[in-house]
């Protein structure tokens, strides 16, 4: 039995998948998507996720999520969901592990600053950068640049994309022009990402003291689960109560997604991935759960992501990224030779600068900033 024989007809399968940009013989003991997952785990951008910010700066505490632990949580949730729906677990795992490879240091602020700096040169977007990492920037293989991943893995990584960029990218972005859906595995990974960050950002927010249980009790969904835990375990203490609540929250979201999507799939009965692409979204939360999840997201945005202490970090980080960009674009000779463009093409040079900065970990960016601007450190 091959590892993919239990999959539903609407799941992506190695045999009928759209393949790689550079042809390679099938591997004797691994499916195409197991192979993609392995390539991602072995690449250097993956290791750097360990030192990149999710919400809290990497050096603020050892207990907080980083981009790496976030990606592992997405993969774990995604695989459970995929197995329940008889979708391709290996593809979900590969996309989950790769989805944040293009993130800049310091989280979303790094992206926003680079996008602003690059506005006359095509902008900067982290999804697109994740694809660029696996298509081009990783350089480990003799026969090609990048990791030469399967079409379906690349499609899953490219979660969003502007129309202008879609026209430039070719087949992998055609769906943004045609307004069709990606595979069910891509749709699922997107929601596994949301389940993961909604729950772990509450956990990290509480641990940091920036948000409190009293505030969270205003969120109906959280309050319901919190009180369930208090009833089941009267007098249960701090961390234990939080963990018990968050495990229920993940379960509630996951169970709802499985039930809702199963019903949609039973109704639509897509017979192939092509039929999936041509229908509406089939992996979804119920309307009630969508409302709950949106309320939770809104709470986190207002109370955690915009907390004044997070703002301080954000403003400081944006200054570091902007000053690095300005210094490198004014004086490309400050760049390591691999990132200096010899062709005299300004667009190419600034793209290489964006690649260099986006590839940095938080601590590397801070160190590089000090090396360039500190007069004490010559
Ligand atoms: Mg993510």
Short mmCIF file of C-alpha atoms and ligand atoms in Angstrom, two decimals:
data_model
loop_
_atom_site.label_atom_id
_atom_site.label_comp_id
_atom_site.label_asym_id
_atom_site.label_seq_id
_atom_site.Cartn_x
_atom_site.Cartn_y
_atom_site.Cartn_z
CA UNK A 1 0.00 0.00 0.00
CA UNK A 2 1.41 3.39 -0.95
CA UNK A 3 1.23 6.13 1.69
CA UNK A 4 -1.45 7.91 -0.32
CA UNK A 5 -3.90 5.08 -1.01
CA UNK A 6 -6.25 6.02 1.82
CA UNK A 7 -6.78 9.54 0.45
CA UNK A 8 -10.12 10.85 -0.78
CA UNK A 9 -10.59 11.44 -4.53
CA UNK A 10 -10.51 15.20 -3.92
CA UNK A 11 -7.13 15.04 -2.13
CA UNK A 12 -3.89 15.96 -3.89
CA UNK A 13 -1.96 12.80 -4.81
CA UNK A 14 1.65 12.45 -5.95
CA UNK A 15 0.66 10.43 -9.03
CA UNK A 16 -1.67 13.03 -10.51
CA UNK A 17 -0.01 16.17 -9.11
CA UNK A 18 1.26 18.91 -11.38
CA UNK A 19 4.91 18.19 -10.73
CA UNK A 20 8.13 20.14 -10.35
CA UNK A 21 9.60 22.91 -12.46
CA UNK A 22 12.71 20.81 -13.03
CA UNK A 23 11.92 17.16 -13.69
CA UNK A 24 13.22 14.69 -11.15
CA UNK A 25 12.74 10.93 -10.94
CA UNK A 26 10.27 9.81 -8.26
CA UNK A 27 11.87 8.73 -5.00
CA UNK A 28 11.78 5.03 -4.16
CA UNK A 29 10.60 5.30 -0.56
CA UNK A 30 8.94 8.71 -0.16
CA UNK A 31 5.93 10.36 -1.78
CA UNK A 32 6.51 13.64 -3.63
CA UNK A 33 5.14 15.61 -0.70
CA UNK A 34 7.13 13.77 1.95
CA UNK A 35 10.11 14.76 -0.11
CA UNK A 36 9.02 18.41 -0.19
CA UNK A 37 8.56 18.42 3.58
CA UNK A 38 12.05 16.99 4.04
CA UNK A 39 13.61 19.57 1.74
CA UNK A 40 11.93 22.33 3.73
CA UNK A 41 13.10 20.98 7.09
CA UNK A 42 16.67 20.74 5.85
CA UNK A 43 16.84 24.26 4.37
CA UNK A 44 18.61 27.12 6.12
CA UNK A 45 15.63 29.51 6.07
CA UNK A 46 13.75 26.94 8.17
CA UNK A 47 16.42 26.91 10.88
CA UNK A 48 16.39 30.71 11.00
CA UNK A 49 12.68 30.67 11.98
CA UNK A 50 13.89 29.81 15.47
CA UNK A 51 15.19 33.35 15.95
CA UNK A 52 12.39 35.28 14.28
CA UNK A 53 9.58 37.08 16.08
CA UNK A 54 6.04 35.81 16.13
CA UNK A 55 4.56 38.55 18.36
CA UNK A 56 7.19 38.91 21.06
CA UNK A 57 10.79 39.65 20.21
CA UNK A 58 12.86 36.53 20.18
CA UNK A 59 15.01 37.65 23.13
CA UNK A 60 12.09 38.74 25.35
CA UNK A 61 11.72 35.29 26.89
CA UNK A 62 12.40 31.63 26.24
CA UNK A 63 8.76 30.62 26.76
CA UNK A 64 7.22 32.61 23.92
CA UNK A 65 6.42 31.27 20.47
CA UNK A 66 8.84 31.97 17.68
CA UNK A 67 8.17 31.56 13.97
CA UNK A 68 9.58 28.05 14.29
CA UNK A 69 7.36 26.80 17.11
CA UNK A 70 4.41 28.56 15.44
CA UNK A 71 5.09 26.66 12.20
CA UNK A 72 5.31 23.37 14.11
CA UNK A 73 1.96 24.05 15.80
CA UNK A 74 0.37 24.84 12.44
CA UNK A 75 1.76 21.58 11.02
CA UNK A 76 0.47 19.54 13.96
CA UNK A 77 -3.04 21.01 13.84
CA UNK A 78 -3.07 20.84 10.04
CA UNK A 79 -2.09 17.17 9.95
CA UNK A 80 -4.83 16.17 12.37
CA UNK A 81 -7.41 18.03 10.31
CA UNK A 82 -6.09 16.57 7.06
CA UNK A 83 -6.20 13.01 8.34
CA UNK A 84 -9.80 13.44 9.44
CA UNK A 85 -10.81 14.72 6.02
CA UNK A 86 -8.68 12.14 4.17
CA UNK A 87 -6.57 14.88 2.65
CA UNK A 88 -2.85 14.70 1.92
CA UNK A 89 -1.18 15.10 5.33
CA UNK A 90 2.30 15.34 3.87
CA UNK A 91 1.32 18.25 1.63
CA UNK A 92 -0.33 20.03 4.57
CA UNK A 93 2.77 19.47 6.66
CA UNK A 94 5.06 20.78 3.91
CA UNK A 95 3.00 23.94 3.37
CA UNK A 96 2.68 24.53 7.13
CA UNK A 97 6.41 24.29 7.71
CA UNK A 98 7.17 26.58 4.75
CA UNK A 99 4.39 29.14 5.06
CA UNK A 100 6.39 31.66 7.09
CA UNK A 101 9.85 31.15 5.57
CA UNK A 102 9.70 34.59 3.94
CA UNK A 103 8.95 36.49 7.13
CA UNK A 104 11.31 39.35 7.91
CA UNK A 105 12.86 39.81 11.33
CA UNK A 106 10.54 41.41 13.93
CA UNK A 107 7.29 40.07 12.53
CA UNK A 108 4.85 42.03 10.41
CA UNK A 109 6.47 45.39 10.98
CA UNK A 110 9.56 44.27 9.05
CA UNK A 111 7.38 43.43 6.08
CA UNK A 112 5.52 46.76 6.25
CA UNK A 113 8.75 48.75 6.29
CA UNK A 114 10.34 46.79 3.46
CA UNK A 115 7.15 47.12 1.44
CA UNK A 116 7.27 50.89 1.90
CA UNK A 117 10.98 51.03 1.02
CA UNK A 118 10.39 48.93 -2.10
CA UNK A 119 7.24 50.70 -3.27
CA UNK A 120 8.79 51.83 -6.56
CA UNK A 121 10.28 48.38 -7.16
CA UNK A 122 7.37 45.98 -6.82
CA UNK A 123 6.95 46.16 -3.02
CA UNK A 124 7.56 43.42 -0.49
CA UNK A 125 5.11 40.79 0.72
CA UNK A 126 6.00 37.91 3.02
CA UNK A 127 3.93 35.22 1.23
CA UNK A 128 5.63 36.06 -1.99
CA UNK A 129 8.96 36.05 -0.21
CA UNK A 130 8.27 32.56 1.20
CA UNK A 131 7.78 31.39 -2.37
CA UNK A 132 10.93 33.22 -3.44
CA UNK A 133 12.89 31.42 -0.71
CA UNK A 134 11.83 27.97 -1.91
CA UNK A 135 11.94 28.85 -5.63
CA UNK A 136 15.19 30.75 -5.76
CA UNK A 137 17.04 31.87 -2.65
CA UNK A 138 17.93 28.52 -1.11
CA UNK A 139 21.00 27.31 -2.95
CA UNK A 140 21.86 23.76 -2.04
CA UNK A 141 21.12 21.64 -5.10
CA UNK A 142 23.42 21.06 -8.02
CA UNK A 143 20.81 21.14 -10.74
CA UNK A 144 18.68 24.14 -9.77
CA UNK A 145 18.22 27.18 -7.54
CA UNK A 146 15.69 26.81 -4.75
CA UNK A 147 14.17 23.56 -3.51
CA UNK A 148 12.30 22.63 -6.71
CA UNK A 149 9.10 21.89 -4.80
CA UNK A 150 5.89 20.46 -6.23
CA UNK A 151 3.38 22.87 -7.80
CA UNK A 152 0.81 22.11 -5.07
CA UNK A 153 3.27 22.93 -2.28
CA UNK A 154 4.19 26.22 -3.95
CA UNK A 155 0.53 27.04 -4.54
CA UNK A 156 -0.18 26.49 -0.82
CA UNK A 157 2.69 28.73 0.23
CA UNK A 158 1.38 31.58 -1.95
CA UNK A 159 -1.61 32.36 0.23
CA UNK A 160 -2.30 35.85 -1.08
CA UNK A 161 -0.99 37.77 -4.01
CA UNK A 162 -1.74 41.08 -5.74
CA UNK A 163 -3.02 40.98 -9.30
CA UNK A 164 0.14 42.69 -10.57
CA UNK A 165 2.35 40.08 -8.92
CA UNK A 166 0.07 37.25 -10.06
CA UNK A 167 0.59 38.28 -13.68
CA UNK A 168 4.33 38.16 -13.16
CA UNK A 169 4.44 34.81 -11.37
CA UNK A 170 2.82 32.55 -13.98
CA UNK A 171 0.91 29.29 -13.34
CA UNK A 172 1.41 29.17 -9.55
CA UNK A 173 -0.54 32.43 -9.21
CA UNK A 174 -3.04 31.92 -12.03
CA UNK A 175 -5.83 31.33 -9.52
CA UNK A 176 -5.68 34.95 -8.35
CA UNK A 177 -6.40 36.02 -11.92
CA UNK A 178 -9.07 33.36 -12.56
CA UNK A 179 -10.51 33.74 -9.03
CA UNK A 180 -10.51 29.99 -8.46
CA UNK A 181 -9.64 28.01 -5.32
CA UNK A 182 -6.37 26.30 -4.42
CA UNK A 183 -6.29 22.64 -3.29
CA UNK A 184 -8.21 21.66 -0.15
CA UNK A 185 -4.85 21.09 1.54
CA UNK A 186 -3.93 24.76 0.90
CA UNK A 187 -7.33 25.95 2.15
CA UNK A 188 -6.94 23.80 5.26
CA UNK A 189 -3.40 24.98 6.08
CA UNK A 190 -4.59 28.57 5.96
CA UNK A 191 -7.17 27.85 8.67
CA UNK A 192 -4.78 25.68 10.70
CA UNK A 193 -2.56 28.78 10.79
CA UNK A 194 -5.45 30.82 12.17
CA UNK A 195 -6.31 28.19 14.81
CA UNK A 196 -2.67 28.08 15.91
CA UNK A 197 -2.06 31.81 16.26
CA UNK A 198 -5.42 32.60 17.86
CA UNK A 199 -4.74 30.13 20.64
CA UNK A 200 -1.01 30.63 21.14
CA UNK A 201 -1.19 34.41 21.04
CA UNK A 202 -3.68 34.30 23.92
CA UNK A 203 -1.25 32.06 25.80
CA UNK A 204 1.77 34.28 25.13
CA UNK A 205 -0.26 37.44 25.78
CA UNK A 206 -1.33 36.16 29.20
CA UNK A 207 2.17 34.93 30.03
CA UNK A 208 3.61 38.36 29.21
CA UNK A 209 1.03 40.09 31.39
CA UNK A 210 0.00 42.40 28.53
CA UNK A 211 -3.52 40.96 28.54
CA UNK A 212 -5.51 39.50 31.46
CA UNK A 213 -8.17 36.86 32.01
CA UNK A 214 -10.58 39.61 33.13
CA UNK A 215 -10.20 41.27 29.71
CA UNK A 216 -10.55 37.97 27.90
CA UNK A 217 -13.77 37.18 29.70
CA UNK A 218 -15.36 39.88 27.57
CA UNK A 219 -14.84 37.57 24.60
CA UNK A 220 -17.87 35.27 24.68
CA UNK A 221 -16.11 32.27 23.11
CA UNK A 222 -13.22 32.39 25.60
CA UNK A 223 -15.49 33.05 28.59
CA UNK A 224 -17.60 30.01 27.74
CA UNK A 225 -14.59 27.67 27.75
CA UNK A 226 -12.98 29.33 30.77
CA UNK A 227 -16.09 28.76 32.84
CA UNK A 228 -16.35 25.19 31.61
CA UNK A 229 -12.86 24.61 33.03
CA UNK A 230 -13.74 26.30 36.37
CA UNK A 231 -16.76 24.01 36.67
CA UNK A 232 -14.85 20.84 35.76
CA UNK A 233 -11.92 21.66 38.08
CA UNK A 234 -13.07 24.01 40.87
CA UNK A 235 -10.18 26.08 42.23
CA UNK A 236 -7.83 25.15 39.39
CA UNK A 237 -4.82 27.47 39.34
CA UNK A 238 -3.38 29.94 36.83
CA UNK A 239 -1.31 28.20 34.14
CA UNK A 240 -3.25 24.96 34.39
CA UNK A 241 -6.58 26.76 33.92
CA UNK A 242 -5.22 28.66 30.92
CA UNK A 243 -3.88 25.52 29.29
CA UNK A 244 -7.13 23.62 29.92
CA UNK A 245 -9.05 26.48 28.30
CA UNK A 246 -6.77 26.75 25.28
CA UNK A 247 -6.79 23.03 24.57
CA UNK A 248 -10.59 23.24 24.52
CA UNK A 249 -10.39 26.24 22.23
CA UNK A 250 -8.21 24.41 19.69
CA UNK A 251 -10.48 21.36 19.88
CA UNK A 252 -13.63 23.47 19.40
CA UNK A 253 -12.17 25.19 16.33
CA UNK A 254 -10.80 21.96 14.85
CA UNK A 255 -13.98 19.93 15.46
CA UNK A 256 -16.11 22.66 13.95
CA UNK A 257 -13.88 22.88 10.89
CA UNK A 258 -13.98 19.11 10.37
CA UNK A 259 -17.77 18.90 10.75
CA UNK A 260 -18.48 21.91 8.53
CA UNK A 261 -16.02 20.91 5.82
CA UNK A 262 -17.14 17.26 5.85
CA UNK A 263 -20.72 18.37 5.24
CA UNK A 264 -19.66 20.72 2.43
CA UNK A 265 -17.59 17.99 0.79
CA UNK A 266 -20.38 15.43 1.12
CA UNK A 267 -22.68 17.88 -0.56
CA UNK A 268 -20.36 19.04 -3.37
CA UNK A 269 -18.73 15.62 -3.89
CA UNK A 270 -15.77 16.89 -5.89
CA UNK A 271 -14.31 13.97 -7.81
CA UNK A 272 -10.87 15.47 -8.37
CA UNK A 273 -8.58 18.34 -7.44
CA UNK A 274 -9.66 20.12 -10.63
CA UNK A 275 -13.26 20.04 -9.43
CA UNK A 276 -12.10 21.41 -6.07
CA UNK A 277 -10.36 24.30 -7.82
CA UNK A 278 -13.52 25.15 -9.74
CA UNK A 279 -15.86 25.18 -6.71
CA UNK A 280 -16.15 27.66 -3.86
CA UNK A 281 -14.15 27.30 -0.60
CA UNK A 282 -14.91 23.86 0.84
CA UNK A 283 -12.77 24.02 3.98
CA UNK A 284 -14.51 26.37 6.36
CA UNK A 285 -15.74 27.07 9.86
CA UNK A 286 -19.49 27.21 10.49
CA UNK A 287 -20.96 30.72 10.51
CA UNK A 288 -21.21 30.66 14.30
CA UNK A 289 -17.59 29.61 14.76
CA UNK A 290 -16.42 32.13 12.17
CA UNK A 291 -18.10 34.83 14.25
CA UNK A 292 -16.43 33.56 17.45
CA UNK A 293 -13.00 33.33 15.83
CA UNK A 294 -13.34 36.82 14.36
CA UNK A 295 -14.26 38.26 17.74
CA UNK A 296 -11.17 36.64 19.23
CA UNK A 297 -8.97 38.02 16.47
CA UNK A 298 -10.42 41.48 17.02
CA UNK A 299 -9.69 41.22 20.73
CA UNK A 300 -6.07 40.26 20.09
CA UNK A 301 -5.61 43.05 17.59
CA UNK A 302 -6.97 45.70 19.91
CA UNK A 303 -5.46 44.51 23.18
CA UNK A 304 -2.28 42.65 22.34
CA UNK A 305 -0.92 43.52 18.89
CA UNK A 306 -1.55 47.23 19.60
CA UNK A 307 -0.50 47.23 23.24
CA UNK A 308 1.81 50.17 23.92
CA UNK A 309 4.67 47.90 24.93
CA UNK A 310 4.32 45.97 21.67
CA UNK A 311 4.15 49.34 19.87
CA UNK A 312 7.49 50.33 21.40
CA UNK A 313 9.08 47.17 20.08
CA UNK A 314 7.44 47.74 16.72
CA UNK A 315 8.66 51.32 16.35
CA UNK A 316 12.19 50.37 17.38
CA UNK A 317 12.20 47.40 14.99
CA UNK A 318 10.88 49.48 12.10
CA UNK A 319 13.70 51.95 12.65
CA UNK A 320 16.28 49.17 12.50
CA UNK A 321 14.87 47.74 9.25
CA UNK A 322 14.50 51.16 7.61
CA UNK A 323 17.98 52.30 8.58
CA UNK A 324 19.51 49.06 7.33
CA UNK A 325 17.66 49.40 4.03
CA UNK A 326 18.67 53.05 3.61
CA UNK A 327 22.30 52.36 4.45
CA UNK A 328 22.53 49.45 1.99
CA UNK A 329 20.74 51.22 -0.83
CA UNK A 330 22.82 54.39 -0.39
CA UNK A 331 26.06 52.39 -0.13
CA UNK A 332 25.73 48.92 -1.69
CA UNK A 333 29.45 48.41 -0.97
CA UNK A 334 28.43 47.78 2.66
CA UNK A 335 26.71 44.57 1.55
CA UNK A 336 28.36 41.14 1.58
CA UNK A 337 29.60 40.44 -1.99
CA UNK A 338 26.84 37.90 -2.71
CA UNK A 339 24.26 40.65 -2.30
CA UNK A 340 26.01 43.27 -4.44
CA UNK A 341 24.55 43.56 -7.92
CA UNK A 342 27.21 43.90 -10.59
CA UNK A 343 24.86 44.66 -13.48
CA UNK A 344 24.11 48.25 -12.50
CA UNK A 345 20.37 47.53 -12.40
CA UNK A 346 18.85 49.46 -9.48
CA UNK A 347 15.75 47.26 -9.29
CA UNK A 348 17.88 44.15 -9.01
CA UNK A 349 20.08 45.70 -6.34
CA UNK A 350 17.22 46.77 -4.09
CA UNK A 351 15.58 43.35 -4.45
CA UNK A 352 18.84 41.78 -3.27
CA UNK A 353 18.85 44.16 -0.31
CA UNK A 354 15.28 43.13 0.55
CA UNK A 355 16.30 39.46 0.29
CA UNK A 356 19.27 40.08 2.57
CA UNK A 357 17.24 41.93 5.22
CA UNK A 358 14.26 39.55 5.03
CA UNK A 359 16.59 36.60 5.59
CA UNK A 360 17.94 38.05 8.85
CA UNK A 361 16.91 36.78 12.26
CA UNK A 362 15.93 39.38 14.88
CA UNK A 363 19.24 39.20 16.64
CA UNK A 364 21.24 39.25 13.41
CA UNK A 365 19.43 42.41 12.30
CA UNK A 366 20.17 44.08 15.64
CA UNK A 367 23.83 43.06 15.41
CA UNK A 368 24.14 44.16 11.78
CA UNK A 369 22.58 47.53 12.66
CA UNK A 370 25.11 47.96 15.45
CA UNK A 371 27.99 46.95 13.17
CA UNK A 372 26.98 49.58 10.62
CA UNK A 373 25.97 52.48 12.85
CA UNK A 374 27.83 52.13 16.15
CA UNK A 375 31.03 54.16 16.38
CA UNK A 376 32.14 52.09 19.36
CA UNK A 377 32.12 48.94 17.28
CA UNK A 378 34.60 49.45 14.45
MG1 LIG B 1 1.66 31.76 10.20
#
